[in-house]
């Protein structure tokens, strides 16, 4: 092999050290940047050449352009002043796990294409069952199992396709139910999976699924000759972290013969602390569960966990082999081919970074991390509640606080605008019914009490 074409091992080592320094410097100095990128649409693109280079370019010039052209167009999700959307955590061990996975560059679609990629994934998803207090049957040693996917959207799509196959009736007779606060990935997944009937069910004053309304919709659909096939339950909705009643919904699903899917994309991370698990009581009755360590569990995007209570329907739906050719080894759990557990064939070695994270922090470290954010959120909620200028608009069981200005929608929208244009913080304005509200999501890796104090001062000054 000639090194006039490739980067030599020595060069890679040198550049690699330089690149790690670059990332470490970035994270160390991240508070110097405006949190939300200030570039105008098209600005980054206009600064880049229209054609790819015909000849090689020195690495220095690539790094220079990274600093000068790319960095101004970055919104700093890792900033401790990041309160927008939900967190997208990263951490030292996670970044290093990513580096190791990229260095190995394996495709783990089959056990045989890299045994350790499959077996570490199995170990890690099984560990997580115990860490989150999920039903033991969901372990690979039970009837169920877990798999790492790219996103909660992918998991929900897989759940919908599995339910559709299970139902064994024409798809245009099947009905999907979810609350009006359910994440848009449910509707998108249902569309991709070919469902034509998706019912948006009313929520109660706490933004949780209204069981009476669900039952009414089911009865009306049965009367019309349709078949209830799928219900989504959210533990921690995106707008307010509302919690749907898991056990009662799952009981209705069991009675009606429907698939029951739990979306705990954000709040799932909190379940590593036993005191939050009452929010998902009833998991013993559900069919599938999804949660994102890539939100609030110190693990870089992408890392989503998908669990099923019974892996057979999943394999029936996702295996590219017809059922009569399936091998007993896969079903028995002796050899797992994770390509049969989701849509794509190729798969990254994602378990490596999660394993690095779990071993670096230990369960206790992650619990401390989660509890501190929840404490800070409860603290902020208390301050908002005690101030006449503000009102809370929803319960705040985890790290998200949703509030509004008591002067109304315009005052609330102005406050969100001023907070975001200050460059010092990022929050998300949202609508709940007719009311404008501000979401403050506390969960960034480096957010401390000092940062939240600064945010509170800014809210007070700008209100
Ligand atoms: C973030 C979120 C999703 C989407 O997660 P992706 O991994 O980006 O697909 C789905 N549901 C809920 C409740 C979420 O908060």
Coordinates of C-alpha atoms and ligand atoms in Angstrom, one line a residue:
X1 CA 0.0 0.0 0.0
X2 CA 1.4 3.4 -0.9
X3 CA 1.1 6.3 1.6
X4 CA 1.2 8.9 -1.1
X5 CA -2.6 8.1 -1.5
X6 CA -3.7 7.2 2.0
X7 CA -3.0 8.9 5.3
X8 CA -0.1 7.1 6.8
X9 CA -0.4 5.5 10.2
X10 CA 2.0 8.1 11.6
X11 CA 0.1 10.9 10.1
X12 CA -3.2 9.5 11.3
X13 CA -1.8 9.3 14.8
X14 CA -0.6 12.9 14.7
X15 CA -3.8 14.3 13.1
X16 CA -5.8 12.1 15.5
X17 CA -4.2 13.7 18.5
X18 CA -4.7 17.1 17.0
X19 CA -8.4 16.3 16.3
X20 CA -9.0 15.1 19.9
X21 CA -7.4 18.3 21.1
X22 CA -9.7 20.2 18.8
X23 CA -12.8 18.5 20.3
X24 CA -11.5 18.9 23.9
X25 CA -10.8 22.7 23.3
X26 CA -14.2 23.1 21.7
X27 CA -16.0 21.5 24.7
X28 CA -13.8 23.4 27.2
X29 CA -14.6 26.8 25.5
X30 CA -18.1 26.1 24.3
X31 CA -19.7 28.9 26.5
X32 CA -17.9 31.5 24.3
X33 CA -20.1 30.8 21.3
X34 CA -23.6 32.2 20.8
X35 CA -25.8 29.1 21.6
X36 CA -27.9 29.4 18.4
X37 CA -26.0 29.8 15.2
X38 CA -26.4 33.4 13.8
X39 CA -25.8 32.5 10.1
X40 CA -28.4 33.4 7.4
X41 CA -29.8 30.7 5.1
X42 CA -27.3 29.9 2.4
X43 CA -24.3 31.6 4.1
X44 CA -22.4 28.4 4.8
X45 CA -23.1 26.9 1.4
X46 CA -22.0 30.1 -0.4
X47 CA -18.7 30.0 1.4
X48 CA -17.9 26.5 0.1
X49 CA -16.8 25.6 -3.5
X50 CA -19.4 24.4 -5.9
X51 CA -17.3 21.4 -7.0
X52 CA -15.4 18.7 -5.0
X53 CA -11.6 19.0 -5.2
X54 CA -10.0 17.3 -8.2
X55 CA -6.7 16.9 -6.4
X56 CA -5.7 16.3 -2.8
X57 CA -5.7 19.1 -0.3
X58 CA -3.6 19.5 2.8
X59 CA -5.3 18.5 6.1
X60 CA -4.5 22.0 7.5
X61 CA -6.8 23.7 5.0
X62 CA -9.6 21.3 5.9
X63 CA -9.2 22.1 9.6
X64 CA -9.0 25.8 8.8
X65 CA -12.3 25.7 6.9
X66 CA -13.8 23.7 9.7
X67 CA -13.0 26.6 12.0
X68 CA -13.8 29.4 9.7
X69 CA -16.7 28.2 7.6
X70 CA -18.4 25.4 9.5
X71 CA -18.2 26.6 13.1
X72 CA -20.2 29.8 12.6
X73 CA -23.0 27.6 11.3
X74 CA -23.1 25.4 14.3
X75 CA -25.8 25.5 16.9
X76 CA -24.2 24.4 20.2
X77 CA -26.3 21.5 21.4
X78 CA -23.6 20.6 23.9
X79 CA -23.6 24.0 25.5
X80 CA -24.6 24.0 29.2
X81 CA -27.0 26.8 28.2
X82 CA -28.9 24.5 26.0
X83 CA -32.5 24.2 27.1
X84 CA -34.2 23.8 23.8
X85 CA -36.1 20.7 22.4
X86 CA -34.6 17.8 24.5
X87 CA -31.0 17.3 25.3
X88 CA -28.8 15.5 22.8
X89 CA -26.1 14.4 25.3
X90 CA -22.6 13.5 24.5
X91 CA -19.7 12.6 27.0
X92 CA -16.0 11.8 26.9
X93 CA -16.5 8.0 27.1
X94 CA -19.2 8.1 24.5
X95 CA -17.1 10.1 22.1
X96 CA -14.2 7.7 22.6
X97 CA -16.5 4.7 22.0
X98 CA -17.6 6.3 18.8
X99 CA -14.0 6.7 17.8
X100 CA -13.3 3.1 18.5
X101 CA -16.4 2.0 16.5
X102 CA -15.3 4.1 13.6
X103 CA -11.8 2.8 13.8
X104 CA -13.0 -0.8 13.7
X105 CA -15.4 0.0 10.9
X106 CA -17.3 -3.2 11.1
X107 CA -20.7 -4.0 9.7
X108 CA -22.6 -5.9 12.4
X109 CA -25.6 -7.0 10.4
X110 CA -25.0 -10.7 11.2
X111 CA -23.4 -12.5 14.1
X112 CA -21.0 -13.9 11.6
X113 CA -19.9 -10.5 10.2
X114 CA -18.4 -9.6 13.6
X115 CA -19.4 -11.8 16.6
X116 CA -18.4 -9.2 19.2
X117 CA -20.6 -6.5 17.7
X118 CA -23.6 -8.8 18.1
X119 CA -22.7 -10.2 21.5
X120 CA -21.8 -6.9 23.2
X121 CA -25.1 -5.5 22.0
X122 CA -26.9 -8.4 23.5
X123 CA -25.1 -7.9 26.8
X124 CA -25.7 -4.2 26.9
X125 CA -29.4 -4.3 26.0
X126 CA -29.9 -7.0 28.7
X127 CA -28.0 -4.9 31.3
X128 CA -30.3 -2.0 30.5
X129 CA -33.4 -4.2 31.3
X130 CA -32.2 -4.4 34.9
X131 CA -30.9 -0.9 35.0
X132 CA -34.3 0.5 34.0
X133 CA -36.4 -2.0 35.9
X134 CA -38.0 -3.3 32.7
X135 CA -39.7 -6.7 32.7
X136 CA -37.1 -9.5 32.9
X137 CA -38.9 -11.4 30.2
X138 CA -37.6 -8.7 27.8
X139 CA -34.1 -10.0 28.1
X140 CA -32.6 -12.1 25.4
X141 CA -32.8 -15.0 27.8
X142 CA -36.6 -14.5 28.0
X143 CA -39.2 -14.5 25.2
X144 CA -38.4 -10.9 24.3
X145 CA -35.3 -8.9 23.5
X146 CA -33.8 -5.6 22.8
X147 CA -31.9 -4.1 19.8
X148 CA -30.1 -0.8 19.2
X149 CA -31.5 1.3 16.4
X150 CA -30.9 4.7 15.1
X151 CA -33.9 6.5 16.4
X152 CA -37.2 6.2 18.3
X153 CA -38.9 6.9 15.0
X154 CA -37.4 3.7 13.6
X155 CA -38.5 1.7 16.6
X156 CA -42.1 3.0 16.3
X157 CA -42.2 2.2 12.6
X158 CA -41.0 -1.3 13.3
X159 CA -43.6 -1.7 16.0
X160 CA -46.3 -0.6 13.6
X161 CA -45.2 -3.0 10.8
X162 CA -45.0 -5.8 13.3
X163 CA -48.5 -5.1 14.6
X164 CA -49.8 -4.9 11.0
X165 CA -48.4 -8.3 10.1
X166 CA -49.7 -9.8 13.4
X167 CA -53.2 -8.5 12.7
X168 CA -53.5 -10.6 9.5
X169 CA -56.3 -8.5 8.1
X170 CA -56.4 -5.9 5.2
X171 CA -54.5 -2.8 6.4
X172 CA -57.3 -0.5 5.4
X173 CA -59.5 -2.2 8.1
X174 CA -56.9 -1.6 10.9
X175 CA -56.9 1.4 13.2
X176 CA -54.1 3.0 15.1
X177 CA -54.8 5.1 18.3
X178 CA -52.6 7.7 20.0
X179 CA -53.1 10.8 22.1
X180 CA -53.1 14.2 20.5
X181 CA -49.8 14.8 22.3
X182 CA -48.1 11.8 20.7
X183 CA -44.8 12.5 18.8
X184 CA -45.2 13.0 15.1
X185 CA -43.1 9.9 14.4
X186 CA -46.2 7.8 15.2
X187 CA -48.2 9.4 12.4
X188 CA -45.3 9.3 10.0
X189 CA -44.6 5.6 10.9
X190 CA -48.3 4.8 10.4
X191 CA -48.3 6.4 7.0
X192 CA -45.1 4.5 5.9
X193 CA -46.6 1.2 7.2
X194 CA -49.7 1.8 5.1
X195 CA -52.3 2.4 7.9
X196 CA -55.1 4.6 6.6
X197 CA -56.9 5.1 10.0
X198 CA -55.0 6.9 12.7
X199 CA -57.1 8.3 15.6
X200 CA -55.9 11.3 17.5
X201 CA -57.4 10.8 21.0
X202 CA -58.2 13.7 23.3
X203 CA -56.0 14.4 26.4
X204 CA -57.0 15.4 29.9
X205 CA -56.0 18.6 31.8
X206 CA -52.6 17.1 32.4
X207 CA -52.1 16.4 28.7
X208 CA -52.3 12.6 29.3
X209 CA -54.4 10.2 27.2
X210 CA -58.1 10.3 28.1
X211 CA -59.1 6.6 28.5
X212 CA -62.8 7.3 28.1
X213 CA -62.2 9.0 24.8
X214 CA -60.0 6.1 23.7
X215 CA -62.7 3.5 24.6
X216 CA -65.3 5.6 22.7
X217 CA -63.2 5.7 19.6
X218 CA -62.6 2.0 19.8
X219 CA -66.3 1.3 20.1
X220 CA -67.2 3.6 17.2
X221 CA -64.6 1.9 15.0
X222 CA -65.8 -1.6 15.9
X223 CA -69.4 -0.5 15.1
X224 CA -68.1 0.7 11.7
X225 CA -66.6 -2.7 11.0
X226 CA -63.0 -1.7 11.6
X227 CA -60.3 -3.5 13.7
X228 CA -58.4 -1.7 16.5
X229 CA -54.8 -2.9 15.9
X230 CA -52.4 -0.6 17.7
X231 CA -52.2 1.9 20.5
X232 CA -49.2 4.1 21.4
X233 CA -48.6 5.1 25.0
X234 CA -46.2 8.0 25.7
X235 CA -44.2 8.2 29.0
X236 CA -42.9 11.8 28.8
X237 CA -44.5 13.5 25.8
X238 CA -42.4 15.9 23.7
X239 CA -44.4 19.1 24.4
X240 CA -44.7 18.7 28.2
X241 CA -43.5 15.3 29.4
X242 CA -47.0 14.2 30.1
X243 CA -47.4 10.6 31.1
X244 CA -50.2 8.4 29.6
X245 CA -51.7 5.8 31.9
X246 CA -49.6 2.7 30.8
X247 CA -51.4 0.0 32.8
X248 CA -55.0 1.1 32.0
X249 CA -54.2 1.6 28.3
X250 CA -52.4 -1.7 28.1
X251 CA -55.4 -3.4 29.7
X252 CA -57.7 -2.0 27.1
X253 CA -55.2 -3.1 24.4
X254 CA -55.1 -6.7 25.8
X255 CA -58.9 -6.9 25.9
X256 CA -59.2 -5.5 22.3
X257 CA -56.3 -7.6 20.9
X258 CA -54.3 -4.5 20.0
X259 CA -50.5 -4.1 20.0
X260 CA -49.5 -1.7 22.8
X261 CA -46.3 0.3 22.1
X262 CA -44.7 2.5 24.8
X263 CA -42.7 5.6 23.6
X264 CA -40.4 6.7 26.5
X265 CA -37.9 8.3 24.1
X266 CA -36.9 11.1 26.5
X267 CA -38.1 9.9 29.9
X268 CA -36.8 6.4 29.6
X269 CA -33.4 7.6 30.9
X270 CA -35.0 8.7 34.2
X271 CA -36.0 5.1 34.8
X272 CA -32.5 4.2 35.9
X273 CA -33.6 5.9 39.1
X274 CA -36.2 3.7 40.9
X275 CA -38.2 6.7 42.1
X276 CA -39.5 7.4 38.6
X277 CA -40.5 3.9 37.6
X278 CA -44.1 4.3 38.9
X279 CA -44.6 6.4 35.8
X280 CA -44.4 3.4 33.6
X281 CA -46.2 0.8 35.8
X282 CA -47.9 -1.7 33.6
X283 CA -45.0 -2.6 31.3
X284 CA -45.6 -6.3 32.0
X285 CA -48.7 -5.9 29.7
X286 CA -47.2 -4.1 26.7
X287 CA -45.7 -5.4 23.5
X288 CA -42.9 -3.0 22.7
X289 CA -40.9 -0.1 24.3
X290 CA -38.6 2.5 22.9
X291 CA -36.2 4.9 24.6
X292 CA -33.3 7.1 23.5
X293 CA -30.0 7.0 25.5
X294 CA -29.0 9.6 22.9
X295 CA -31.2 12.2 24.6
X296 CA -30.4 12.2 28.3
X297 CA -28.1 9.3 29.0
X298 CA -24.7 10.7 28.1
X299 CA -24.5 8.8 24.8
X300 CA -24.0 10.5 21.5
X301 CA -26.7 10.4 18.8
X302 CA -27.4 7.8 17.4
X303 CA -28.4 5.3 20.1
X304 CA -32.0 4.1 20.5
X305 CA -33.1 1.0 22.4
X306 CA -36.1 -1.0 21.2
X307 CA -37.5 -3.8 23.3
X308 CA -40.2 -6.3 22.5
X309 CA -42.0 -8.6 25.0
X310 CA -42.0 -11.4 22.4
X311 CA -39.4 -11.5 19.6
X312 CA -41.2 -14.0 17.3
X313 CA -43.7 -11.5 15.8
X314 CA -40.8 -9.1 15.3
X315 CA -38.7 -11.7 13.5
X316 CA -41.7 -12.8 11.4
X317 CA -42.2 -9.2 10.3
X318 CA -38.6 -8.2 9.8
X319 CA -36.8 -11.3 8.7
X320 CA -35.9 -11.3 5.0
X321 CA -36.2 -15.1 5.0
X322 CA -39.7 -16.7 4.8
X323 CA -40.7 -18.3 8.1
X324 CA -40.0 -21.9 6.9
X325 CA -36.4 -21.0 6.3
X326 CA -35.7 -19.4 9.7
X327 CA -33.1 -21.2 11.7
X328 CA -33.7 -22.5 15.2
X329 CA -30.4 -21.0 16.4
X330 CA -31.7 -17.5 15.9
X331 CA -35.0 -18.1 17.6
X332 CA -33.4 -19.9 20.5
X333 CA -31.1 -17.0 21.1
X334 CA -27.9 -19.0 20.4
X335 CA -27.0 -16.8 17.4
X336 CA -28.7 -13.4 16.8
X337 CA -28.7 -11.7 13.4
X338 CA -29.8 -8.2 14.3
X339 CA -30.5 -7.3 10.7
X340 CA -33.7 -9.3 11.3
X341 CA -34.8 -6.9 14.1
X342 CA -35.2 -3.7 12.1
X343 CA -35.3 -2.1 8.7
X344 CA -31.7 -1.6 7.5
X345 CA -29.3 -4.3 6.7
X346 CA -26.0 -2.6 7.6
X347 CA -25.5 -1.6 11.2
X348 CA -23.0 0.4 13.1
X349 CA -21.2 -0.9 16.3
X350 CA -23.4 1.3 18.5
X351 CA -23.2 -0.8 21.6
X352 CA -19.6 0.1 22.1
X353 CA -20.2 3.8 23.1
X354 CA -23.1 2.8 25.4
X355 CA -20.8 0.2 27.0
X356 CA -18.1 2.8 27.5
X357 CA -20.6 5.1 29.1
X358 CA -22.1 2.5 31.4
X359 CA -18.6 1.5 32.6
X360 CA -17.2 5.0 33.0
X361 CA -20.1 6.4 35.0
X362 CA -21.6 3.2 36.5
X363 CA -25.3 3.2 37.2
X364 CA -24.7 5.3 40.3
X365 CA -23.0 8.1 38.2
X366 CA -25.9 8.2 35.8
X367 CA -28.4 8.3 38.6
X368 CA -26.6 11.3 40.1
X369 CA -26.6 13.0 36.7
X370 CA -30.3 12.5 36.1
X371 CA -31.3 13.4 39.7
X372 CA -29.4 16.7 39.6
X373 CA -31.2 17.8 36.4
X374 CA -34.5 16.8 37.8
X375 CA -33.7 18.8 41.0
X376 CA -32.7 21.8 39.0
X377 CA -35.9 21.6 37.0
X378 CA -38.0 21.4 40.1
X379 CA -36.1 24.3 41.6
X380 CA -36.8 26.4 38.5
X381 CA -40.4 25.4 38.5
X382 CA -40.7 26.6 42.1
X383 CA -39.2 30.0 41.3
X384 CA -41.5 30.4 38.3
X385 CA -44.5 29.4 40.3
X386 CA -43.7 31.9 43.1
X387 CA -43.4 34.8 40.6
X388 CA -46.7 36.6 39.6
X389 CA -45.3 37.2 36.1
X390 CA -45.3 33.5 35.3
X391 CA -47.4 30.4 35.4
X392 CA -46.6 26.8 34.9
X393 CA -48.8 25.2 32.2
X394 CA -48.1 21.5 32.8
X395 CA -46.8 19.0 35.5
X396 CA -43.0 18.7 35.4
X397 CA -42.2 15.2 36.6
X398 CA -38.7 15.1 34.9
X399 CA -36.3 17.7 33.6
X400 CA -38.6 19.8 31.5
X401 CA -40.4 22.9 32.8
X402 CA -43.1 24.5 30.6
X403 CA -44.3 28.0 31.5
X404 CA -45.9 31.1 30.2
X405 CA -46.0 34.8 30.9
X406 CA -49.2 35.8 32.7
X407 CA -49.6 38.7 30.3
X408 CA -50.5 36.3 27.6
X409 CA -49.3 34.9 24.3
X410 CA -47.6 38.0 22.9
X411 CA -45.6 38.5 26.1
X412 CA -44.6 34.8 26.2
X413 CA -43.6 34.8 22.5
X414 CA -41.5 38.0 23.1
X415 CA -39.8 36.5 26.1
X416 CA -38.8 33.3 24.1
X417 CA -37.6 35.5 21.3
X418 CA -35.5 37.7 23.5
X419 CA -34.0 34.7 25.3
X420 CA -33.0 33.0 22.1
X421 CA -31.7 36.2 20.3
X422 CA -29.5 37.0 23.3
X423 CA -27.1 34.3 22.1
X424 CA -26.7 33.2 25.7
X425 CA -29.3 30.5 26.0
X426 CA -31.6 28.4 23.8
X427 CA -35.2 27.6 24.7
X428 CA -38.2 26.3 22.6
X429 CA -41.4 28.2 22.2
X430 CA -44.4 25.9 21.8
X431 CA -48.2 25.9 21.5
X432 CA -50.5 24.1 23.9
X433 CA -54.0 24.4 22.5
X434 CA -54.3 28.2 22.0
X435 CA -51.7 29.1 24.6
X436 CA -48.1 30.0 23.7
X437 CA -45.6 28.5 26.2
X438 CA -41.9 28.2 26.7
X439 CA -40.2 24.8 27.1
X440 CA -37.0 24.8 29.3
X441 CA -35.4 21.4 29.1
X442 CA -32.7 20.9 31.6
X443 CA -30.5 17.9 30.7
X444 CA -27.4 19.0 28.8
X445 CA -24.3 17.1 30.0
X446 CA -22.5 20.1 31.5
X447 CA -25.5 22.1 32.9
X448 CA -25.1 23.0 36.6
X449 CA -27.0 25.0 39.2
X450 CA -25.0 28.1 38.2
X451 CA -26.2 27.9 34.6
X452 CA -29.8 27.6 35.7
X453 CA -29.3 30.5 38.0
X454 CA -28.1 32.6 35.1
X455 CA -31.1 31.5 33.0
X456 CA -33.5 32.5 35.8
X457 CA -31.9 35.9 36.0
X458 CA -32.3 36.4 32.3
X459 CA -35.9 35.3 32.4
X460 CA -36.5 37.8 35.2
X461 CA -34.7 40.7 33.3
X462 CA -36.4 40.0 30.0
X463 CA -40.0 39.3 31.2
Ligands
LIG1 C1 -37.5 12.8 20.6 C2 -38.8 12.0 20.6 C3 -39.0 11.1 19.6 C4 -38.2 11.0 18.3 O1 -36.9 10.5 18.6 P1 -35.9 10.2 17.4 O2 -34.9 9.3 18.0 O3 -35.3 11.5 17.0 O4 -36.7 9.6 16.3 C5 -40.2 10.3 19.7 N1 -41.0 10.3 20.7 C6 -40.8 11.2 21.8 C7 -41.7 11.2 22.9 C8 -39.6 12.0 21.7 O5 -39.4 12.9 22.8

